[in-house]
Amino acid sequence: MPELPEVETTRRGVEPHCLGRTVKQLQVRDPRLRWPVPDTLAPALAGLVITAVERRGKYLLFRTEKGSLLVHLGMSGSLRVVAAGAEPGRHDHIDLLLDSGLSLRYHDPRRFGCFLWQAPGEVHPLLAHLGPEPLSEAFDGELLYRFSRGRRSPVKNFIMDGTVVVGVGNIYANEALFLSGIHPGRAAGRVSPARYLRLADCIKRVLTSAIEQGGTTLRDFVGGDGKPGYFAQQLYVYGRAGQPCKACGTPLRERRLGQRSSVYCVTCQR
DNA sequence: CGCTGACCCTGACGGC
DNA sequence: TGCCGTCAGGGTCAGC
């Protein structure tokens, strides 16, 4: 269920359970993820103290002094805090057992996620070419404008390109384009500087408010059902094809761009 | 270098 | 009821 707000919500949820804790064991019940979980990962992690839980784009980094555990939740992954020894269910592929008696349980039906090792002082190849964080000052409309020159593919594909900016998934790309009044199919190189300023602003706004909503489910990381909070969010276009635009009433259209569904209002977005 | 499509998987859902 | 095609919020990679 992870877009950036869900990953950040996960990070905030698991962080207090991890900081200062020693890894007792990494139990890998099924190593067949996007890339196979390396045999060397469990031995490498055993006995290490987690010093920080960070996020880079949609990747989570569990830092220790000897290296970091790199986790991605893919499309269907989740991390929950459970009591050690709790019976694993279907698709509960990995447990990270901590010395507190709790463990982080990784659940991922589609197995598009990953558990990898990052050596100390190194940046994993998967992270090496990532663009700026959308909520950082390094990301703004000026950057979008500069990087988009000469690009003929749709602006929606452009803002979902992780080398441009990380963490803008399909839901929030659709929402941000609606809020900024830009048609998702417009060529990235044909969007004006002023509109890119607006778009960058909308991306920040929509992600920030989604993270705030995700925060309401933090307590559910121990026990509870762990439903992601963003369903509660007011979505303007995502999942609303055929329904009236909330701004003008025009029925929303749907179209596939880069193999992903795009929903937009032909009146409000140009 | 930019862009397109294939691919990695399971599960839910709609139509017949 | 069951079978089949389609789609799903991720991202990488080969090939043009």
mmCIF file of C-alpha atoms (C1' of nucleotides) in Angstrom:
data_model
loop_
_atom_site.group_PDB
_atom_site.id
_atom_site.type_symbol
_atom_site.label_atom_id
_atom_site.label_comp_id
_atom_site.label_asym_id
_atom_site.label_seq_id
_atom_site.Cartn_x
_atom_site.Cartn_y
_atom_site.Cartn_z
ATOM 1 C CA MET A 1 0.000 0.000 0.000
ATOM 2 C CA PRO A 2 2.982 2.190 -0.122
ATOM 3 C CA GLU A 3 3.344 5.557 -1.659
ATOM 4 C CA LEU A 4 5.730 7.918 0.046
ATOM 5 C CA PRO A 5 3.269 8.926 2.789
ATOM 6 C CA GLU A 6 2.707 5.276 3.689
ATOM 7 C CA VAL A 7 6.432 4.587 3.758
ATOM 8 C CA GLU A 8 7.025 7.620 5.961
ATOM 9 C CA THR A 9 4.146 6.552 8.209
ATOM 10 C CA THR A 10 5.731 3.117 8.453
ATOM 11 C CA ARG A 11 9.095 4.670 9.292
ATOM 12 C CA ARG A 12 7.583 6.748 12.085
ATOM 13 C CA GLY A 13 5.647 3.767 13.351
ATOM 14 C CA VAL A 14 8.585 1.372 13.586
ATOM 15 C CA GLU A 15 11.322 3.843 14.557
ATOM 16 C CA PRO A 16 10.536 4.011 18.299
ATOM 17 C CA HIS A 17 10.590 0.211 18.466
ATOM 18 C CA CYS A 18 13.962 -0.009 16.701
ATOM 19 C CA LEU A 19 16.199 2.760 18.026
ATOM 20 C CA GLY A 20 18.891 1.389 20.291
ATOM 21 C CA ARG A 21 17.610 -2.155 19.862
ATOM 22 C CA THR A 22 19.843 -5.074 19.004
ATOM 23 C CA VAL A 23 18.922 -7.382 16.154
ATOM 24 C CA LYS A 24 18.591 -10.866 17.595
ATOM 25 C CA GLN A 25 17.885 -12.539 14.306
ATOM 26 C CA LEU A 26 16.581 -11.986 10.807
ATOM 27 C CA GLN A 27 14.207 -14.827 9.985
ATOM 28 C CA VAL A 28 13.707 -15.214 6.266
ATOM 29 C CA ARG A 29 10.910 -17.641 5.547
ATOM 30 C CA ASP A 30 10.712 -16.814 1.837
ATOM 31 C CA PRO A 31 13.670 -15.076 0.168
ATOM 32 C CA ARG A 32 11.975 -14.716 -3.226
ATOM 33 C CA LEU A 33 11.446 -10.966 -3.378
ATOM 34 C CA ARG A 34 12.136 -8.549 -6.256
ATOM 35 C CA TRP A 35 15.715 -9.578 -5.792
ATOM 36 C CA PRO A 36 16.387 -12.674 -3.693
ATOM 37 C CA VAL A 37 17.205 -11.850 -0.085
ATOM 38 C CA PRO A 38 20.966 -12.531 0.107
ATOM 39 C CA ASP A 39 22.023 -15.508 2.239
ATOM 40 C CA THR A 40 24.585 -13.206 3.801
ATOM 41 C CA LEU A 41 21.990 -10.713 5.088
ATOM 42 C CA ALA A 42 20.852 -12.540 8.228
ATOM 43 C CA PRO A 43 24.381 -13.315 9.488
ATOM 44 C CA ALA A 44 25.445 -9.739 8.746
ATOM 45 C CA LEU A 45 22.618 -8.250 10.822
ATOM 46 C CA ALA A 46 22.710 -10.512 13.861
ATOM 47 C CA GLY A 47 23.898 -8.715 16.981
ATOM 48 C CA LEU A 48 23.950 -5.215 15.478
ATOM 49 C CA VAL A 49 22.392 -2.201 17.178
ATOM 50 C CA ILE A 50 19.947 -0.114 15.138
ATOM 51 C CA THR A 51 21.065 3.490 15.399
ATOM 52 C CA ALA A 52 18.592 5.151 13.035
ATOM 53 C CA VAL A 53 15.610 4.423 10.804
ATOM 54 C CA GLU A 54 15.704 6.621 7.735
ATOM 55 C CA ARG A 55 13.762 6.972 4.527
ATOM 56 C CA ARG A 56 15.072 7.753 1.067
ATOM 57 C CA GLY A 57 12.263 8.015 -1.459
ATOM 58 C CA LYS A 58 10.260 4.868 -0.818
ATOM 59 C CA TYR A 59 13.217 2.978 0.576
ATOM 60 C CA LEU A 60 13.699 2.443 4.305
ATOM 61 C CA LEU A 61 17.177 2.290 5.812
ATOM 62 C CA PHE A 62 17.837 0.630 9.155
ATOM 63 C CA ARG A 63 21.219 1.993 10.135
ATOM 64 C CA THR A 64 23.836 0.264 12.241
ATOM 65 C CA GLU A 65 27.497 0.974 12.738
ATOM 66 C CA LYS A 66 28.413 -1.963 10.514
ATOM 67 C CA GLY A 67 26.098 -1.183 7.610
ATOM 68 C CA SER A 68 22.424 -0.727 6.799
ATOM 69 C CA LEU A 69 19.421 -2.856 6.023
ATOM 70 C CA LEU A 70 17.708 -1.512 2.904
ATOM 71 C CA VAL A 71 14.002 -2.281 2.633
ATOM 72 C CA HIS A 72 11.486 -1.506 -0.073
ATOM 73 C CA LEU A 73 7.801 -2.362 0.318
ATOM 74 C CA GLY A 74 7.099 -2.700 -3.396
ATOM 75 C CA MET A 75 3.419 -2.518 -4.263
ATOM 76 C CA SER A 76 1.933 -4.751 -1.621
ATOM 77 C CA GLY A 77 4.471 -4.826 1.209
ATOM 78 C CA SER A 78 4.027 -3.752 4.814
ATOM 79 C CA LEU A 79 6.031 -3.753 8.030
ATOM 80 C CA ARG A 80 4.246 -4.323 11.306
ATOM 81 C CA VAL A 81 5.389 -4.604 14.880
ATOM 82 C CA VAL A 82 4.405 -7.953 16.372
ATOM 83 C CA ALA A 83 5.260 -9.938 19.483
ATOM 84 C CA ALA A 84 8.170 -12.270 18.806
ATOM 85 C CA GLY A 85 6.862 -15.768 18.279
ATOM 86 C CA ALA A 86 3.503 -14.644 16.941
ATOM 87 C CA GLU A 87 2.368 -17.192 14.404
ATOM 88 C CA PRO A 88 3.220 -15.966 10.899
ATOM 89 C CA GLY A 89 0.400 -15.874 8.379
ATOM 90 C CA ARG A 90 0.383 -16.298 4.647
ATOM 91 C CA HIS A 91 2.854 -13.947 2.908
ATOM 92 C CA ASP A 92 4.572 -13.017 6.188
ATOM 93 C CA HIS A 93 7.944 -13.617 4.553
ATOM 94 C CA ILE A 94 10.402 -12.058 6.995
ATOM 95 C CA ASP A 95 10.726 -11.240 10.704
ATOM 96 C CA LEU A 96 13.365 -8.943 12.153
ATOM 97 C CA LEU A 97 13.594 -10.103 15.761
ATOM 98 C CA LEU A 98 14.690 -7.489 18.273
ATOM 99 C CA ASP A 99 16.013 -7.841 21.800
ATOM 100 C CA SER A 100 12.869 -6.138 23.121
ATOM 101 C CA GLY A 101 10.771 -9.215 22.480
ATOM 102 C CA LEU A 102 9.076 -7.534 19.535
ATOM 103 C CA SER A 103 9.801 -8.083 15.896
ATOM 104 C CA LEU A 104 9.217 -6.286 12.636
ATOM 105 C CA ARG A 105 7.150 -8.493 10.412
ATOM 106 C CA TYR A 106 7.345 -8.068 6.642
ATOM 107 C CA HIS A 107 4.220 -9.046 4.744
ATOM 108 C CA ASP A 108 4.182 -8.874 0.941
ATOM 109 C CA PRO A 109 1.755 -10.918 -1.191
ATOM 110 C CA ARG A 110 3.201 -9.798 -4.528
ATOM 111 C CA ARG A 111 6.829 -9.943 -3.391
ATOM 112 C CA PHE A 112 7.845 -6.831 -5.349
ATOM 113 C CA GLY A 113 9.717 -5.463 -2.342
ATOM 114 C CA CYS A 114 13.309 -6.080 -1.286
ATOM 115 C CA PHE A 115 15.568 -6.687 1.728
ATOM 116 C CA LEU A 116 19.169 -5.820 0.881
ATOM 117 C CA TRP A 117 22.410 -4.877 2.569
ATOM 118 C CA GLN A 118 24.215 -1.572 2.229
ATOM 119 C CA ALA A 119 27.832 -1.577 3.353
ATOM 120 C CA PRO A 120 28.956 1.214 5.677
ATOM 121 C CA GLY A 121 29.972 4.395 3.891
ATOM 122 C CA GLU A 122 28.453 3.196 0.642
ATOM 123 C CA VAL A 123 25.364 4.257 -1.234
ATOM 124 C CA HIS A 124 23.536 1.290 -2.633
ATOM 125 C CA PRO A 125 23.317 1.301 -6.464
ATOM 126 C CA LEU A 126 19.517 1.430 -6.155
ATOM 127 C CA LEU A 127 19.814 4.747 -4.316
ATOM 128 C CA ALA A 128 22.706 6.195 -6.253
ATOM 129 C CA HIS A 129 20.764 7.919 -9.015
ATOM 130 C CA LEU A 130 17.701 9.055 -7.122
ATOM 131 C CA GLY A 131 16.468 12.619 -7.450
ATOM 132 C CA PRO A 132 15.792 14.954 -4.517
ATOM 133 C CA GLU A 133 13.243 14.359 -1.778
ATOM 134 C CA PRO A 134 9.982 16.080 -2.728
ATOM 135 C CA LEU A 135 9.617 17.663 0.705
ATOM 136 C CA SER A 136 13.152 19.043 0.766
ATOM 137 C CA GLU A 137 14.228 22.495 -0.302
ATOM 138 C CA ALA A 138 16.260 20.907 -3.085
ATOM 139 C CA PHE A 139 12.994 20.152 -4.857
ATOM 140 C CA ASP A 140 11.144 23.047 -6.435
ATOM 141 C CA GLY A 141 9.484 24.209 -9.637
ATOM 142 C CA GLU A 142 12.708 25.602 -10.973
ATOM 143 C CA LEU A 143 14.277 22.140 -10.863
ATOM 144 C CA LEU A 144 11.273 20.606 -12.606
ATOM 145 C CA TYR A 145 11.448 23.235 -15.324
ATOM 146 C CA ARG A 146 15.176 22.813 -15.851
ATOM 147 C CA PHE A 147 15.064 19.006 -16.018
ATOM 148 C CA SER A 148 12.033 18.932 -18.285
ATOM 149 C CA ARG A 149 13.532 20.846 -21.206
ATOM 150 C CA GLY A 150 13.397 18.787 -24.366
ATOM 151 C CA ARG A 151 11.309 16.045 -22.768
ATOM 152 C CA ARG A 152 8.434 14.963 -24.950
ATOM 153 C CA SER A 153 6.885 12.309 -22.720
ATOM 154 C CA PRO A 154 3.843 13.198 -20.595
ATOM 155 C CA VAL A 155 4.402 15.440 -17.585
ATOM 156 C CA LYS A 156 2.823 12.750 -15.410
ATOM 157 C CA ASN A 157 5.500 10.236 -16.387
ATOM 158 C CA PHE A 158 8.084 12.933 -15.825
ATOM 159 C CA ILE A 159 7.129 13.639 -12.199
ATOM 160 C CA MET A 160 6.967 9.899 -11.497
ATOM 161 C CA ASP A 161 10.549 9.471 -12.738
ATOM 162 C CA GLY A 162 12.666 8.747 -9.656
ATOM 163 C CA THR A 163 15.734 10.362 -11.154
ATOM 164 C CA VAL A 164 13.818 13.665 -11.297
ATOM 165 C CA VAL A 165 12.153 13.526 -7.880
ATOM 166 C CA VAL A 166 11.527 10.525 -5.621
ATOM 167 C CA GLY A 167 8.360 9.335 -4.014
ATOM 168 C CA VAL A 168 5.669 10.662 -6.347
ATOM 169 C CA GLY A 169 3.535 7.604 -7.065
ATOM 170 C CA ASN A 170 0.497 7.207 -9.230
ATOM 171 C CA ILE A 171 -2.114 8.416 -6.753
ATOM 172 C CA TYR A 172 -0.344 11.606 -5.801
ATOM 173 C CA ALA A 173 0.858 12.332 -9.334
ATOM 174 C CA ASN A 174 -2.782 12.347 -10.419
ATOM 175 C CA GLU A 175 -3.836 14.487 -7.466
ATOM 176 C CA ALA A 176 -1.008 17.010 -7.792
ATOM 177 C CA LEU A 177 -1.655 17.478 -11.513
ATOM 178 C CA PHE A 178 -5.332 18.105 -10.825
ATOM 179 C CA LEU A 179 -4.577 20.605 -8.068
ATOM 180 C CA SER A 180 -2.164 22.471 -10.308
ATOM 181 C CA GLY A 181 -4.490 22.451 -13.324
ATOM 182 C CA ILE A 182 -2.092 20.629 -15.618
ATOM 183 C CA HIS A 183 -3.241 17.950 -18.055
ATOM 184 C CA PRO A 184 -1.323 14.719 -17.286
ATOM 185 C CA GLY A 185 -0.724 14.016 -20.971
ATOM 186 C CA ARG A 186 0.923 17.346 -21.726
ATOM 187 C CA ALA A 187 4.527 17.013 -22.879
ATOM 188 C CA ALA A 188 6.846 17.724 -19.936
ATOM 189 C CA GLY A 189 8.934 20.061 -22.065
ATOM 190 C CA ARG A 190 5.897 22.187 -22.852
ATOM 191 C CA VAL A 191 4.935 23.196 -19.340
ATOM 192 C CA SER A 192 5.787 26.779 -18.369
ATOM 193 C CA PRO A 193 8.043 27.788 -15.464
ATOM 194 C CA ALA A 194 5.105 29.337 -13.618
ATOM 195 C CA ARG A 195 3.083 26.147 -13.875
ATOM 196 C CA TYR A 196 6.009 24.046 -12.673
ATOM 197 C CA LEU A 197 6.268 26.278 -9.593
ATOM 198 C CA ARG A 198 2.625 25.548 -8.930
ATOM 199 C CA LEU A 199 3.046 21.835 -9.588
ATOM 200 C CA ALA A 200 6.014 21.500 -7.213
ATOM 201 C CA ASP A 201 3.991 23.311 -4.589
ATOM 202 C CA CYS A 202 1.011 20.991 -5.085
ATOM 203 C CA ILE A 203 3.216 17.890 -4.871
ATOM 204 C CA LYS A 204 4.540 19.104 -1.517
ATOM 205 C CA ARG A 205 1.068 19.956 -0.271
ATOM 206 C CA VAL A 206 -0.551 16.686 -1.249
ATOM 207 C CA LEU A 207 2.274 14.577 0.205
ATOM 208 C CA THR A 208 2.413 16.577 3.410
ATOM 209 C CA SER A 209 -1.299 16.300 4.051
ATOM 210 C CA ALA A 210 -1.237 12.569 3.271
ATOM 211 C CA ILE A 211 1.592 12.045 5.753
ATOM 212 C CA GLU A 212 -0.400 13.934 8.384
ATOM 213 C CA GLN A 213 -3.342 11.627 7.778
ATOM 214 C CA GLY A 214 -1.128 8.547 7.857
ATOM 215 C CA GLY A 215 -0.057 9.708 11.270
ATOM 216 C CA THR A 216 -3.484 9.006 12.648
ATOM 217 C CA THR A 217 -2.925 5.258 12.242
ATOM 218 C CA LEU A 218 0.501 5.149 13.928
ATOM 219 C CA ARG A 219 -0.833 3.502 17.066
ATOM 220 C CA ASP A 220 -1.982 0.568 14.959
ATOM 221 C CA PHE A 221 1.565 -0.508 14.250
ATOM 222 C CA VAL A 222 1.473 -2.627 17.369
ATOM 223 C CA GLY A 223 -1.522 -4.909 17.463
ATOM 224 C CA GLY A 224 -4.336 -3.365 15.406
ATOM 225 C CA ASP A 225 -5.221 -3.957 11.825
ATOM 226 C CA GLY A 226 -2.796 -1.456 10.347
ATOM 227 C CA LYS A 227 -5.051 -0.023 7.701
ATOM 228 C CA PRO A 228 -3.272 2.763 5.846
ATOM 229 C CA GLY A 229 -4.717 6.167 6.549
ATOM 230 C CA TYR A 230 -4.773 7.654 3.110
ATOM 231 C CA PHE A 231 -8.099 6.159 2.165
ATOM 232 C CA ALA A 232 -9.573 8.712 4.488
ATOM 233 C CA GLN A 233 -7.981 11.440 2.433
ATOM 234 C CA GLN A 234 -10.054 13.489 0.076
ATOM 235 C CA LEU A 235 -9.018 12.369 -3.370
ATOM 236 C CA TYR A 236 -10.055 14.660 -6.187
ATOM 237 C CA VAL A 237 -9.420 12.408 -9.167
ATOM 238 C CA TYR A 238 -7.733 9.101 -8.324
ATOM 239 C CA GLY A 239 -10.245 6.269 -8.525
ATOM 240 C CA ARG A 240 -13.013 8.656 -9.599
ATOM 241 C CA ALA A 241 -13.113 8.145 -13.385
ATOM 242 C CA GLY A 242 -16.572 8.891 -14.755
ATOM 243 C CA GLN A 243 -17.609 10.744 -11.617
ATOM 244 C CA PRO A 244 -18.073 14.530 -11.642
ATOM 245 C CA CYS A 245 -15.092 16.807 -11.064
ATOM 246 C CA LYS A 246 -15.342 18.217 -7.537
ATOM 247 C CA ALA A 247 -14.477 21.656 -8.878
ATOM 248 C CA CYS A 248 -16.631 21.977 -12.007
ATOM 249 C CA GLY A 249 -18.830 18.889 -12.324
ATOM 250 C CA THR A 250 -17.434 17.677 -15.666
ATOM 251 C CA PRO A 251 -17.199 13.868 -15.708
ATOM 252 C CA LEU A 252 -13.581 12.847 -15.074
ATOM 253 C CA ARG A 253 -11.775 11.031 -17.858
ATOM 254 C CA GLU A 254 -9.360 8.141 -17.584
ATOM 255 C CA ARG A 255 -6.452 7.327 -19.827
ATOM 256 C CA ARG A 256 -3.392 5.129 -19.554
ATOM 257 C CA LEU A 257 -0.051 6.876 -19.541
ATOM 258 C CA GLY A 258 3.084 4.812 -19.181
ATOM 259 C CA GLN A 259 0.975 1.739 -18.301
ATOM 260 C CA ARG A 260 -0.632 3.533 -15.353
ATOM 261 C CA SER A 261 -4.137 4.865 -15.123
ATOM 262 C CA SER A 262 -4.492 8.616 -15.170
ATOM 263 C CA VAL A 263 -7.661 10.400 -14.171
ATOM 264 C CA TYR A 264 -8.200 14.042 -14.968
ATOM 265 C CA CYS A 265 -10.684 16.790 -15.703
ATOM 266 C CA VAL A 266 -10.647 18.091 -19.283
ATOM 267 C CA THR A 267 -12.062 21.409 -18.120
ATOM 268 C CA CYS A 268 -9.794 22.111 -15.147
ATOM 269 C CA GLN A 269 -6.598 20.612 -16.544
ATOM 270 C CA ARG A 270 -4.899 21.889 -19.680
ATOM 271 C "C1'" DC B 1 20.200 10.276 -23.741
ATOM 272 C "C1'" DG B 2 15.059 9.633 -23.748
ATOM 273 C "C1'" DC B 3 11.464 6.687 -24.198
ATOM 274 C "C1'" DT B 4 8.654 2.219 -24.627
ATOM 275 C "C1'" DG B 5 7.430 -2.048 -23.237
ATOM 276 C "C1'" DA B 6 8.445 -6.339 -20.694
ATOM 277 C "C1'" DC B 7 8.822 -8.112 -16.397
ATOM 278 C "C1'" DC B 8 8.863 -9.346 -11.294
ATOM 279 C "C1'" DC B 9 4.195 -11.737 -8.459
ATOM 280 C "C1'" DT B 10 -0.497 -12.576 -6.105
ATOM 281 C "C1'" DG B 11 -5.157 -11.378 -5.451
ATOM 282 C "C1'" DA B 12 -9.501 -8.960 -6.264
ATOM 283 C "C1'" DC B 13 -13.057 -8.109 -9.311
ATOM 284 C "C1'" DG B 14 -16.248 -8.032 -13.322
ATOM 285 C "C1'" DG B 15 -18.235 -10.400 -17.274
ATOM 286 C "C1'" DC B 16 -19.866 -14.461 -19.176
ATOM 287 C "C1'" DT C 1 -20.383 -21.515 -9.243
ATOM 288 C "C1'" DG C 2 -16.295 -21.312 -11.921
ATOM 289 C "C1'" DC C 3 -13.257 -19.689 -15.400
ATOM 290 C "C1'" DC C 4 -10.869 -15.968 -17.694
ATOM 291 C "C1'" DG C 5 -9.153 -11.523 -18.631
ATOM 292 C "C1'" DT C 6 -7.872 -7.213 -16.558
ATOM 293 C "C1'" DC C 7 -6.167 -4.389 -13.233
ATOM 294 C "C1'" DA C 8 -3.577 -2.909 -8.861
ATOM 295 C "C1'" DG C 9 -0.544 2.119 -4.956
ATOM 296 C "C1'" DG C 10 6.354 -0.265 -6.847
ATOM 297 C "C1'" DG C 11 10.505 -0.081 -9.661
ATOM 298 C "C1'" DT C 12 14.355 -1.993 -12.864
ATOM 299 C "C1'" DC C 13 16.071 -3.119 -17.132
ATOM 300 C "C1'" DA C 14 16.877 -4.225 -22.141
ATOM 301 C "C1'" DG C 15 16.574 -2.452 -26.452
ATOM 302 C "C1'" DC C 16 15.495 0.887 -29.895
#
